[in-house]
PDB file of N, CA and C in Angstrom:
ATOM      1  N   MET O   1      -3.140   7.635   2.333  1.00  0.00           N
ATOM      2  CA  MET O   1      -4.534   7.747   2.679  1.00  0.00           C
ATOM      3  C   MET O   1      -5.110   6.357   3.007  1.00  0.00           C
ATOM      4  N   ILE O   2      -4.757   5.368   2.225  1.00  0.00           N
ATOM      5  CA  ILE O   2      -5.257   4.010   2.478  1.00  0.00           C
ATOM      6  C   ILE O   2      -4.747   3.512   3.824  1.00  0.00           C
ATOM      7  N   SER O   3      -3.492   3.775   4.128  1.00  0.00           N
ATOM      8  CA  SER O   3      -2.918   3.334   5.406  1.00  0.00           C
ATOM      9  C   SER O   3      -3.611   4.004   6.584  1.00  0.00           C
ATOM     10  N   GLN O   4      -3.932   5.265   6.442  1.00  0.00           N
ATOM     11  CA  GLN O   4      -4.643   5.970   7.513  1.00  0.00           C
ATOM     12  C   GLN O   4      -6.011   5.340   7.768  1.00  0.00           C
ATOM     13  N   GLU O   5      -6.708   5.003   6.692  1.00  0.00           N
ATOM     14  CA  GLU O   5      -8.018   4.373   6.840  1.00  0.00           C
ATOM     15  C   GLU O   5      -7.895   2.969   7.448  1.00  0.00           C
ATOM     16  N   CYS O   6      -6.857   2.240   7.060  1.00  0.00           N
ATOM     17  CA  CYS O   6      -6.617   0.906   7.641  1.00  0.00           C
ATOM     18  C   CYS O   6      -6.343   1.024   9.133  1.00  0.00           C
ATOM     19  N   ALA O   7      -5.549   2.017   9.519  1.00  0.00           N
ATOM     20  CA  ALA O   7      -5.234   2.220  10.936  1.00  0.00           C
ATOM     21  C   ALA O   7      -6.506   2.516  11.729  1.00  0.00           C
ATOM     22  N   LYS O   8      -7.380   3.362  11.184  1.00  0.00           N
ATOM     23  CA  LYS O   8      -8.654   3.666  11.857  1.00  0.00           C
ATOM     24  C   LYS O   8      -9.492   2.400  12.022  1.00  0.00           C
ATOM     25  N   PHE O   9      -9.524   1.603  11.002  1.00  0.00           N
ATOM     26  CA  PHE O   9     -10.276   0.345  11.010  1.00  0.00           C
ATOM     27  C   PHE O   9      -9.770  -0.563  12.122  1.00  0.00           C
ATOM     28  N   LEU O  10      -8.447  -0.736  12.183  1.00  0.00           N
ATOM     29  CA  LEU O  10      -7.839  -1.602  13.186  1.00  0.00           C
ATOM     30  C   LEU O  10      -8.027  -1.065  14.593  1.00  0.00           C
ATOM     31  N   GLU O  11      -8.014   0.260  14.753  1.00  0.00           N
ATOM     32  CA  GLU O  11      -8.206   0.858  16.075  1.00  0.00           C
ATOM     33  C   GLU O  11      -9.593   0.564  16.628  1.00  0.00           C
ATOM     34  N   ARG O  12     -10.517   0.258  15.751  1.00  0.00           N
ATOM     35  CA  ARG O  12     -11.880  -0.096  16.170  1.00  0.00           C
ATOM     36  C   ARG O  12     -12.027  -1.594  16.433  1.00  0.00           C
ATOM     37  N   ASN O  13     -10.893  -2.290  16.442  1.00  0.00           N
ATOM     38  CA  ASN O  13     -10.854  -3.742  16.679  1.00  0.00           C
ATOM     39  C   ASN O  13     -11.623  -4.535  15.621  1.00  0.00           C
ATOM     40  N   LEU O  14     -11.645  -4.027  14.425  1.00  0.00           N
ATOM     41  CA  LEU O  14     -12.266  -4.743  13.318  1.00  0.00           C
ATOM     42  C   LEU O  14     -11.190  -5.539  12.593  1.00  0.00           C
ATOM     43  N   PRO O  15     -11.515  -6.721  12.112  1.00  0.00           N
ATOM     44  CA  PRO O  15     -10.496  -7.534  11.432  1.00  0.00           C
ATOM     45  C   PRO O  15     -10.177  -6.975  10.044  1.00  0.00           C
ATOM     46  N   LEU O  16      -8.918  -6.781   9.783  1.00  0.00           N
ATOM     47  CA  LEU O  16      -8.466  -6.357   8.462  1.00  0.00           C
ATOM     48  C   LEU O  16      -7.633  -7.495   7.900  1.00  0.00           C
ATOM     49  N   LEU O  17      -8.157  -8.148   6.894  1.00  0.00           N
ATOM     50  CA  LEU O  17      -7.509  -9.339   6.358  1.00  0.00           C
ATOM     51  C   LEU O  17      -6.599  -9.052   5.174  1.00  0.00           C
ATOM     52  N   GLY O  18      -6.676  -7.871   4.605  1.00  0.00           N
ATOM     53  CA  GLY O  18      -5.806  -7.552   3.481  1.00  0.00           C
ATOM     54  C   GLY O  18      -6.196  -6.239   2.834  1.00  0.00           C
ATOM     55  N   VAL O  19      -5.326  -5.792   1.959  1.00  0.00           N
ATOM     56  CA  VAL O  19      -5.545  -4.567   1.196  1.00  0.00           C
ATOM     57  C   VAL O  19      -5.175  -4.874  -0.250  1.00  0.00           C
ATOM     58  N   CYS O  20      -5.992  -4.439  -1.172  1.00  0.00           N
ATOM     59  CA  CYS O  20      -5.723  -4.673  -2.595  1.00  0.00           C
ATOM     60  C   CYS O  20      -4.838  -3.556  -3.142  1.00  0.00           C
ATOM     61  N   MET O  21      -3.734  -3.944  -3.713  1.00  0.00           N
ATOM     62  CA  MET O  21      -2.833  -2.984  -4.367  1.00  0.00           C
ATOM     63  C   MET O  21      -2.944  -3.195  -5.874  1.00  0.00           C
ATOM     64  N   TYR O  22      -3.494  -2.215  -6.586  1.00  0.00           N
ATOM     65  CA  TYR O  22      -3.662  -2.348  -8.030  1.00  0.00           C
ATOM     66  C   TYR O  22      -3.152  -1.091  -8.707  1.00  0.00           C
ATOM     67  N   PRO O  23      -2.418  -1.215  -9.729  1.00  0.00           N
ATOM     68  CA  PRO O  23      -1.820  -2.438 -10.262  1.00  0.00           C
ATOM     69  C   PRO O  23      -0.498  -2.733  -9.577  1.00  0.00           C
ATOM     70  N   VAL O  24      -0.185  -3.987  -9.444  1.00  0.00           N
ATOM     71  CA  VAL O  24       1.096  -4.383  -8.849  1.00  0.00           C
ATOM     72  C   VAL O  24       2.222  -4.128  -9.846  1.00  0.00           C
ATOM     73  N   ILE O  25       1.967  -4.473 -11.091  1.00  0.00           N
ATOM     74  CA  ILE O  25       2.949  -4.254 -12.158  1.00  0.00           C
ATOM     75  C   ILE O  25       2.354  -3.238 -13.125  1.00  0.00           C
ATOM     76  N   ASP O  26       3.169  -2.298 -13.568  1.00  0.00           N
ATOM     77  CA  ASP O  26       2.728  -1.262 -14.487  1.00  0.00           C
ATOM     78  C   ASP O  26       1.941  -1.853 -15.652  1.00  0.00           C
ATOM     79  N   ARG O  27       1.050  -1.063 -16.192  1.00  0.00           N
ATOM     80  CA  ARG O  27       0.211  -1.545 -17.282  1.00  0.00           C
ATOM     81  C   ARG O  27      -0.022  -0.425 -18.290  1.00  0.00           C
ATOM     82  N   PRO O  28      -0.369  -0.787 -19.515  1.00  0.00           N
ATOM     83  CA  PRO O  28      -0.685   0.240 -20.499  1.00  0.00           C
ATOM     84  C   PRO O  28      -2.093   0.793 -20.285  1.00  0.00           C
ATOM     85  N   ASP O  29      -2.342   1.943 -20.836  1.00  0.00           N
ATOM     86  CA  ASP O  29      -3.657   2.550 -20.820  1.00  0.00           C
ATOM     87  C   ASP O  29      -4.647   1.638 -21.552  1.00  0.00           C
ATOM     88  N   TRP O  30      -5.889   1.615 -21.105  1.00  0.00           N
ATOM     89  CA  TRP O  30      -6.889   0.754 -21.724  1.00  0.00           C
ATOM     90  C   TRP O  30      -7.131   1.113 -23.193  1.00  0.00           C
ATOM     91  N   ASP O  31      -7.231   2.391 -23.454  1.00  0.00           N
ATOM     92  CA  ASP O  31      -7.585   2.842 -24.800  1.00  0.00           C
ATOM     93  C   ASP O  31      -6.390   3.163 -25.686  1.00  0.00           C
ATOM     94  N   HIS O  32      -5.250   3.436 -25.071  1.00  0.00           N
ATOM     95  CA  HIS O  32      -4.037   3.807 -25.816  1.00  0.00           C
ATOM     96  C   HIS O  32      -2.891   2.941 -25.309  1.00  0.00           C
ATOM     97  N   THR O  33      -2.775   1.754 -25.861  1.00  0.00           N
ATOM     98  CA  THR O  33      -1.839   0.763 -25.328  1.00  0.00           C
ATOM     99  C   THR O  33      -0.371   1.153 -25.464  1.00  0.00           C
ATOM    100  N   GLU O  34      -0.066   2.197 -26.191  1.00  0.00           N
ATOM    101  CA  GLU O  34       1.330   2.647 -26.286  1.00  0.00           C
ATOM    102  C   GLU O  34       1.715   3.534 -25.099  1.00  0.00           C
ATOM    103  N   ILE O  35       0.735   3.952 -24.311  1.00  0.00           N
ATOM    104  CA  ILE O  35       0.976   4.799 -23.142  1.00  0.00           C
ATOM    105  C   ILE O  35       0.947   3.932 -21.885  1.00  0.00           C
ATOM    106  N   TRP O  36       2.045   3.953 -21.136  1.00  0.00           N
ATOM    107  CA  TRP O  36       2.118   3.218 -19.868  1.00  0.00           C
ATOM    108  C   TRP O  36       1.992   4.210 -18.718  1.00  0.00           C
ATOM    109  N   HIS O  37       1.248   3.823 -17.686  1.00  0.00           N
ATOM    110  CA  HIS O  37       0.921   4.732 -16.578  1.00  0.00           C
ATOM    111  C   HIS O  37       2.039   4.922 -15.553  1.00  0.00           C
ATOM    112  N   HIS O  38       2.934   3.973 -15.432  1.00  0.00           N
ATOM    113  CA  HIS O  38       3.952   4.003 -14.360  1.00  0.00           C
ATOM    114  C   HIS O  38       3.261   4.127 -13.002  1.00  0.00           C
ATOM    115  N   SER O  39       2.274   3.274 -12.799  1.00  0.00           N
ATOM    116  CA  SER O  39       1.467   3.348 -11.582  1.00  0.00           C
ATOM    117  C   SER O  39       1.555   2.080 -10.745  1.00  0.00           C
ATOM    118  N   GLY O  40       2.331   1.121 -11.177  1.00  0.00           N
ATOM    119  CA  GLY O  40       2.458  -0.112 -10.413  1.00  0.00           C
ATOM    120  C   GLY O  40       3.560  -0.008  -9.384  1.00  0.00           C
ATOM    121  N   ILE O  41       3.641  -1.010  -8.519  1.00  0.00           N
ATOM    122  CA  ILE O  41       4.749  -1.071  -7.565  1.00  0.00           C
ATOM    123  C   ILE O  41       6.040  -1.338  -8.331  1.00  0.00           C
ATOM    124  N   TRP O  42       5.899  -2.079  -9.416  1.00  0.00           N
ATOM    125  CA  TRP O  42       7.023  -2.288 -10.327  1.00  0.00           C
ATOM    126  C   TRP O  42       6.640  -1.767 -11.700  1.00  0.00           C
ATOM    127  N   ASP O  43       7.585  -1.092 -12.343  1.00  0.00           N
ATOM    128  CA  ASP O  43       7.405  -0.637 -13.715  1.00  0.00           C
ATOM    129  C   ASP O  43       8.055  -1.636 -14.658  1.00  0.00           C
ATOM    130  N   HIS O  44       7.553  -1.695 -15.846  1.00  0.00           N
ATOM    131  CA  HIS O  44       8.153  -2.515 -16.905  1.00  0.00           C
ATOM    132  C   HIS O  44       9.218  -1.642 -17.564  1.00  0.00           C
ATOM    133  N   ASP O  45      10.430  -2.146 -17.697  1.00  0.00           N
ATOM    134  CA  ASP O  45      11.466  -1.327 -18.342  1.00  0.00           C
ATOM    135  C   ASP O  45      11.769  -1.765 -19.770  1.00  0.00           C
ATOM    136  N   PHE O  46      11.056  -2.783 -20.256  1.00  0.00           N
ATOM    137  CA  PHE O  46      11.132  -3.250 -21.635  1.00  0.00           C
ATOM    138  C   PHE O  46      12.497  -3.805 -22.032  1.00  0.00           C
ATOM    139  N   ALA O  47      13.410  -4.020 -21.073  1.00  0.00           N
ATOM    140  CA  ALA O  47      14.722  -4.604 -21.405  1.00  0.00           C
ATOM    141  C   ALA O  47      14.567  -6.070 -21.808  1.00  0.00           C
ATOM    142  N   SER O  48      13.618  -6.740 -21.177  1.00  0.00           N
ATOM    143  CA  SER O  48      13.290  -8.119 -21.544  1.00  0.00           C
ATOM    144  C   SER O  48      11.828  -8.355 -21.201  1.00  0.00           C
ATOM    145  N   LYS O  49      11.331  -9.502 -21.550  1.00  0.00           N
ATOM    146  CA  LYS O  49       9.920  -9.801 -21.339  1.00  0.00           C
ATOM    147  C   LYS O  49       9.514  -9.685 -19.867  1.00  0.00           C
ATOM    148  N   TYR O  50      10.392 -10.092 -18.951  1.00  0.00           N
ATOM    149  CA  TYR O  50      10.065 -10.109 -17.526  1.00  0.00           C
ATOM    150  C   TYR O  50      10.827  -9.069 -16.713  1.00  0.00           C
ATOM    151  N   SER O  51      11.421  -8.124 -17.360  1.00  0.00           N
ATOM    152  CA  SER O  51      12.238  -7.131 -16.669  1.00  0.00           C
ATOM    153  C   SER O  51      11.355  -6.106 -15.950  1.00  0.00           C
ATOM    154  N   ARG O  52      11.626  -5.902 -14.683  1.00  0.00           N
ATOM    155  CA  ARG O  52      10.858  -4.951 -13.876  1.00  0.00           C
ATOM    156  C   ARG O  52      11.813  -4.057 -13.095  1.00  0.00           C
ATOM    157  N   VAL O  53      11.329  -2.851 -12.812  1.00  0.00           N
ATOM    158  CA  VAL O  53      12.080  -1.877 -12.026  1.00  0.00           C
ATOM    159  C   VAL O  53      11.161  -1.412 -10.896  1.00  0.00           C
ATOM    160  N   LEU O  54      11.666  -1.453  -9.676  1.00  0.00           N
ATOM    161  CA  LEU O  54      10.873  -1.001  -8.533  1.00  0.00           C
ATOM    162  C   LEU O  54      10.510   0.471  -8.705  1.00  0.00           C
ATOM    163  N   HIS O  55       9.236   0.785  -8.544  1.00  0.00           N
ATOM    164  CA  HIS O  55       8.770   2.171  -8.589  1.00  0.00           C
ATOM    165  C   HIS O  55       8.984   2.741  -7.187  1.00  0.00           C
ATOM    166  N   LEU O  56      10.021   3.537  -7.037  1.00  0.00           N
ATOM    167  CA  LEU O  56      10.482   3.978  -5.720  1.00  0.00           C
ATOM    168  C   LEU O  56       9.402   4.712  -4.930  1.00  0.00           C
ATOM    169  N   GLU O  57       8.654   5.579  -5.567  1.00  0.00           N
ATOM    170  CA  GLU O  57       7.611   6.316  -4.843  1.00  0.00           C
ATOM    171  C   GLU O  57       6.570   5.364  -4.243  1.00  0.00           C
ATOM    172  N   SER O  58       6.206   4.336  -4.986  1.00  0.00           N
ATOM    173  CA  SER O  58       5.246   3.357  -4.469  1.00  0.00           C
ATOM    174  C   SER O  58       5.844   2.576  -3.304  1.00  0.00           C
ATOM    175  N   ALA O  59       7.098   2.166  -3.435  1.00  0.00           N
ATOM    176  CA  ALA O  59       7.761   1.409  -2.370  1.00  0.00           C
ATOM    177  C   ALA O  59       7.855   2.241  -1.089  1.00  0.00           C
ATOM    178  N   VAL O  60       8.208   3.505  -1.227  1.00  0.00           N
ATOM    179  CA  VAL O  60       8.305   4.394  -0.064  1.00  0.00           C
ATOM    180  C   VAL O  60       6.932   4.568   0.584  1.00  0.00           C
ATOM    181  N   ALA O  61       5.888   4.721  -0.227  1.00  0.00           N
ATOM    182  CA  ALA O  61       4.529   4.874   0.308  1.00  0.00           C
ATOM    183  C   ALA O  61       4.102   3.628   1.072  1.00  0.00           C
ATOM    184  N   ILE O  62       4.453   2.452   0.578  1.00  0.00           N
ATOM    185  CA  ILE O  62       4.095   1.203   1.260  1.00  0.00           C
ATOM    186  C   ILE O  62       4.808   1.106   2.605  1.00  0.00           C
ATOM    187  N   VAL O  63       6.097   1.397   2.630  1.00  0.00           N
ATOM    188  CA  VAL O  63       6.857   1.345   3.887  1.00  0.00           C
ATOM    189  C   VAL O  63       6.305   2.366   4.879  1.00  0.00           C
ATOM    190  N   ASN O  64       6.025   3.583   4.414  1.00  0.00           N
ATOM    191  CA  ASN O  64       5.462   4.602   5.302  1.00  0.00           C
ATOM    192  C   ASN O  64       4.112   4.160   5.856  1.00  0.00           C
ATOM    193  N   GLY O  65       3.303   3.542   5.014  1.00  0.00           N
ATOM    194  CA  GLY O  65       2.003   3.041   5.463  1.00  0.00           C
ATOM    195  C   GLY O  65       2.142   1.946   6.498  1.00  0.00           C
ATOM    196  N   GLN O  66       3.089   1.045   6.290  1.00  0.00           N
ATOM    197  CA  GLN O  66       3.325  -0.023   7.265  1.00  0.00           C
ATOM    198  C   GLN O  66       3.761   0.565   8.605  1.00  0.00           C
ATOM    199  N   GLN O  67       4.613   1.574   8.566  1.00  0.00           N
ATOM    200  CA  GLN O  67       5.082   2.206   9.803  1.00  0.00           C
ATOM    201  C   GLN O  67       3.942   2.929  10.511  1.00  0.00           C
ATOM    202  N   LEU O  68       3.077   3.598   9.745  1.00  0.00           N
ATOM    203  CA  LEU O  68       1.946   4.297  10.337  1.00  0.00           C
ATOM    204  C   LEU O  68       1.012   3.320  11.042  1.00  0.00           C
ATOM    205  N   ILE O  69       0.711   2.206  10.397  1.00  0.00           N
ATOM    206  CA  ILE O  69      -0.179   1.205  10.996  1.00  0.00           C
ATOM    207  C   ILE O  69       0.471   0.576  12.227  1.00  0.00           C
ATOM    208  N   SER O  70       1.763   0.291  12.145  1.00  0.00           N
ATOM    209  CA  SER O  70       2.471  -0.281  13.291  1.00  0.00           C
ATOM    210  C   SER O  70       2.450   0.683  14.476  1.00  0.00           C
ATOM    211  N   LYS O  71       2.712   1.949  14.224  1.00  0.00           N
ATOM    212  CA  LYS O  71       2.698   2.963  15.284  1.00  0.00           C
ATOM    213  C   LYS O  71       1.291   3.075  15.878  1.00  0.00           C
ATOM    214  N   SER O  72       0.288   3.055  15.032  1.00  0.00           N
ATOM    215  CA  SER O  72      -1.093   3.134  15.489  1.00  0.00           C
ATOM    216  C   SER O  72      -1.431   1.975  16.412  1.00  0.00           C
ATOM    217  N   GLN O  73      -0.986   0.776  16.050  1.00  0.00           N
ATOM    218  CA  GLN O  73      -1.266  -0.408  16.872  1.00  0.00           C
ATOM    219  C   GLN O  73      -0.531  -0.342  18.199  1.00  0.00           C
ATOM    220  N   LYS O  74       0.704   0.170  18.198  1.00  0.00           N
ATOM    221  CA  LYS O  74       1.454   0.321  19.456  1.00  0.00           C
ATOM    222  C   LYS O  74       0.764   1.341  20.356  1.00  0.00           C
ATOM    223  N   ASN O  75       0.283   2.441  19.763  1.00  0.00           N
ATOM    224  CA  ASN O  75      -0.424   3.453  20.556  1.00  0.00           C
ATOM    225  C   ASN O  75      -1.718   2.890  21.129  1.00  0.00           C
ATOM    226  N   LYS O  76      -2.405   2.079  20.353  1.00  0.00           N
ATOM    227  CA  LYS O  76      -3.646   1.452  20.822  1.00  0.00           C
ATOM    228  C   LYS O  76      -3.347   0.547  22.011  1.00  0.00           C
ATOM    229  N   PHE O  77      -2.288  -0.241  21.925  1.00  0.00           N
ATOM    230  CA  PHE O  77      -1.900  -1.130  23.014  1.00  0.00           C
ATOM    231  C   PHE O  77      -1.531  -0.325  24.261  1.00  0.00           C
ATOM    232  N   ALA O  78      -0.815   0.782  24.062  1.00  0.00           N
ATOM    233  CA  ALA O  78      -0.433   1.624  25.203  1.00  0.00           C
ATOM    234  C   ALA O  78      -1.666   2.219  25.870  1.00  0.00           C
ATOM    235  N   ARG O  79      -2.656   2.642  25.087  1.00  0.00           N
ATOM    236  CA  ARG O  79      -3.890   3.183  25.675  1.00  0.00           C
ATOM    237  C   ARG O  79      -4.629   2.115  26.489  1.00  0.00           C
ATOM    238  N   LEU O  80      -4.617   0.897  25.974  1.00  0.00           N
ATOM    239  CA  LEU O  80      -5.257  -0.207  26.717  1.00  0.00           C
ATOM    240  C   LEU O  80      -4.558  -0.444  28.053  1.00  0.00           C
ATOM    241  N   LEU O  81      -3.232  -0.427  28.042  1.00  0.00           N
ATOM    242  CA  LEU O  81      -2.473  -0.626  29.279  1.00  0.00           C
ATOM    243  C   LEU O  81      -2.759   0.480  30.302  1.00  0.00           C
ATOM    244  N   MET O  82      -2.893   1.706  29.825  1.00  0.00           N
ATOM    245  CA  MET O  82      -3.111   2.843  30.721  1.00  0.00           C
ATOM    246  C   MET O  82      -4.439   2.727  31.467  1.00  0.00           C
ATOM    247  N   ARG O  83      -5.386   1.986  30.953  1.00  0.00           N
ATOM    248  CA  ARG O  83      -6.657   1.798  31.636  1.00  0.00           C
ATOM    249  C   ARG O  83      -6.478   1.067  32.962  1.00  0.00           C
ATOM    250  N   TYR O  84      -5.429   0.264  33.054  1.00  0.00           N
ATOM    251  CA  TYR O  84      -5.211  -0.574  34.236  1.00  0.00           C
ATOM    252  C   TYR O  84      -4.240   0.024  35.234  1.00  0.00           C
ATOM    253  N   PHE O  85      -3.716   1.209  34.932  1.00  0.00           N
ATOM    254  CA  PHE O  85      -2.741   1.827  35.848  1.00  0.00           C
ATOM    255  C   PHE O  85      -3.155   3.226  36.232  1.00  0.00           C
TER     256      PHE O  85
END
């Protein structure tokens, strides 16, 4: 959904300087610190202090979003070219 909105923004020739991804690393619940959300791009696997595991669903969503935006920009460029032919 975020990628679709970014693509719409870019199609209007508005500058998009970045997108906030939160949380990047998994985190515990605010009120129940023993419960982890598994909502980051990387999950904590507790094997060591800095041990992280890529959250595959998040990684796939990011790649799909990048492809959607790239395709949108290529289509926008093609529409611009068609104006001259």
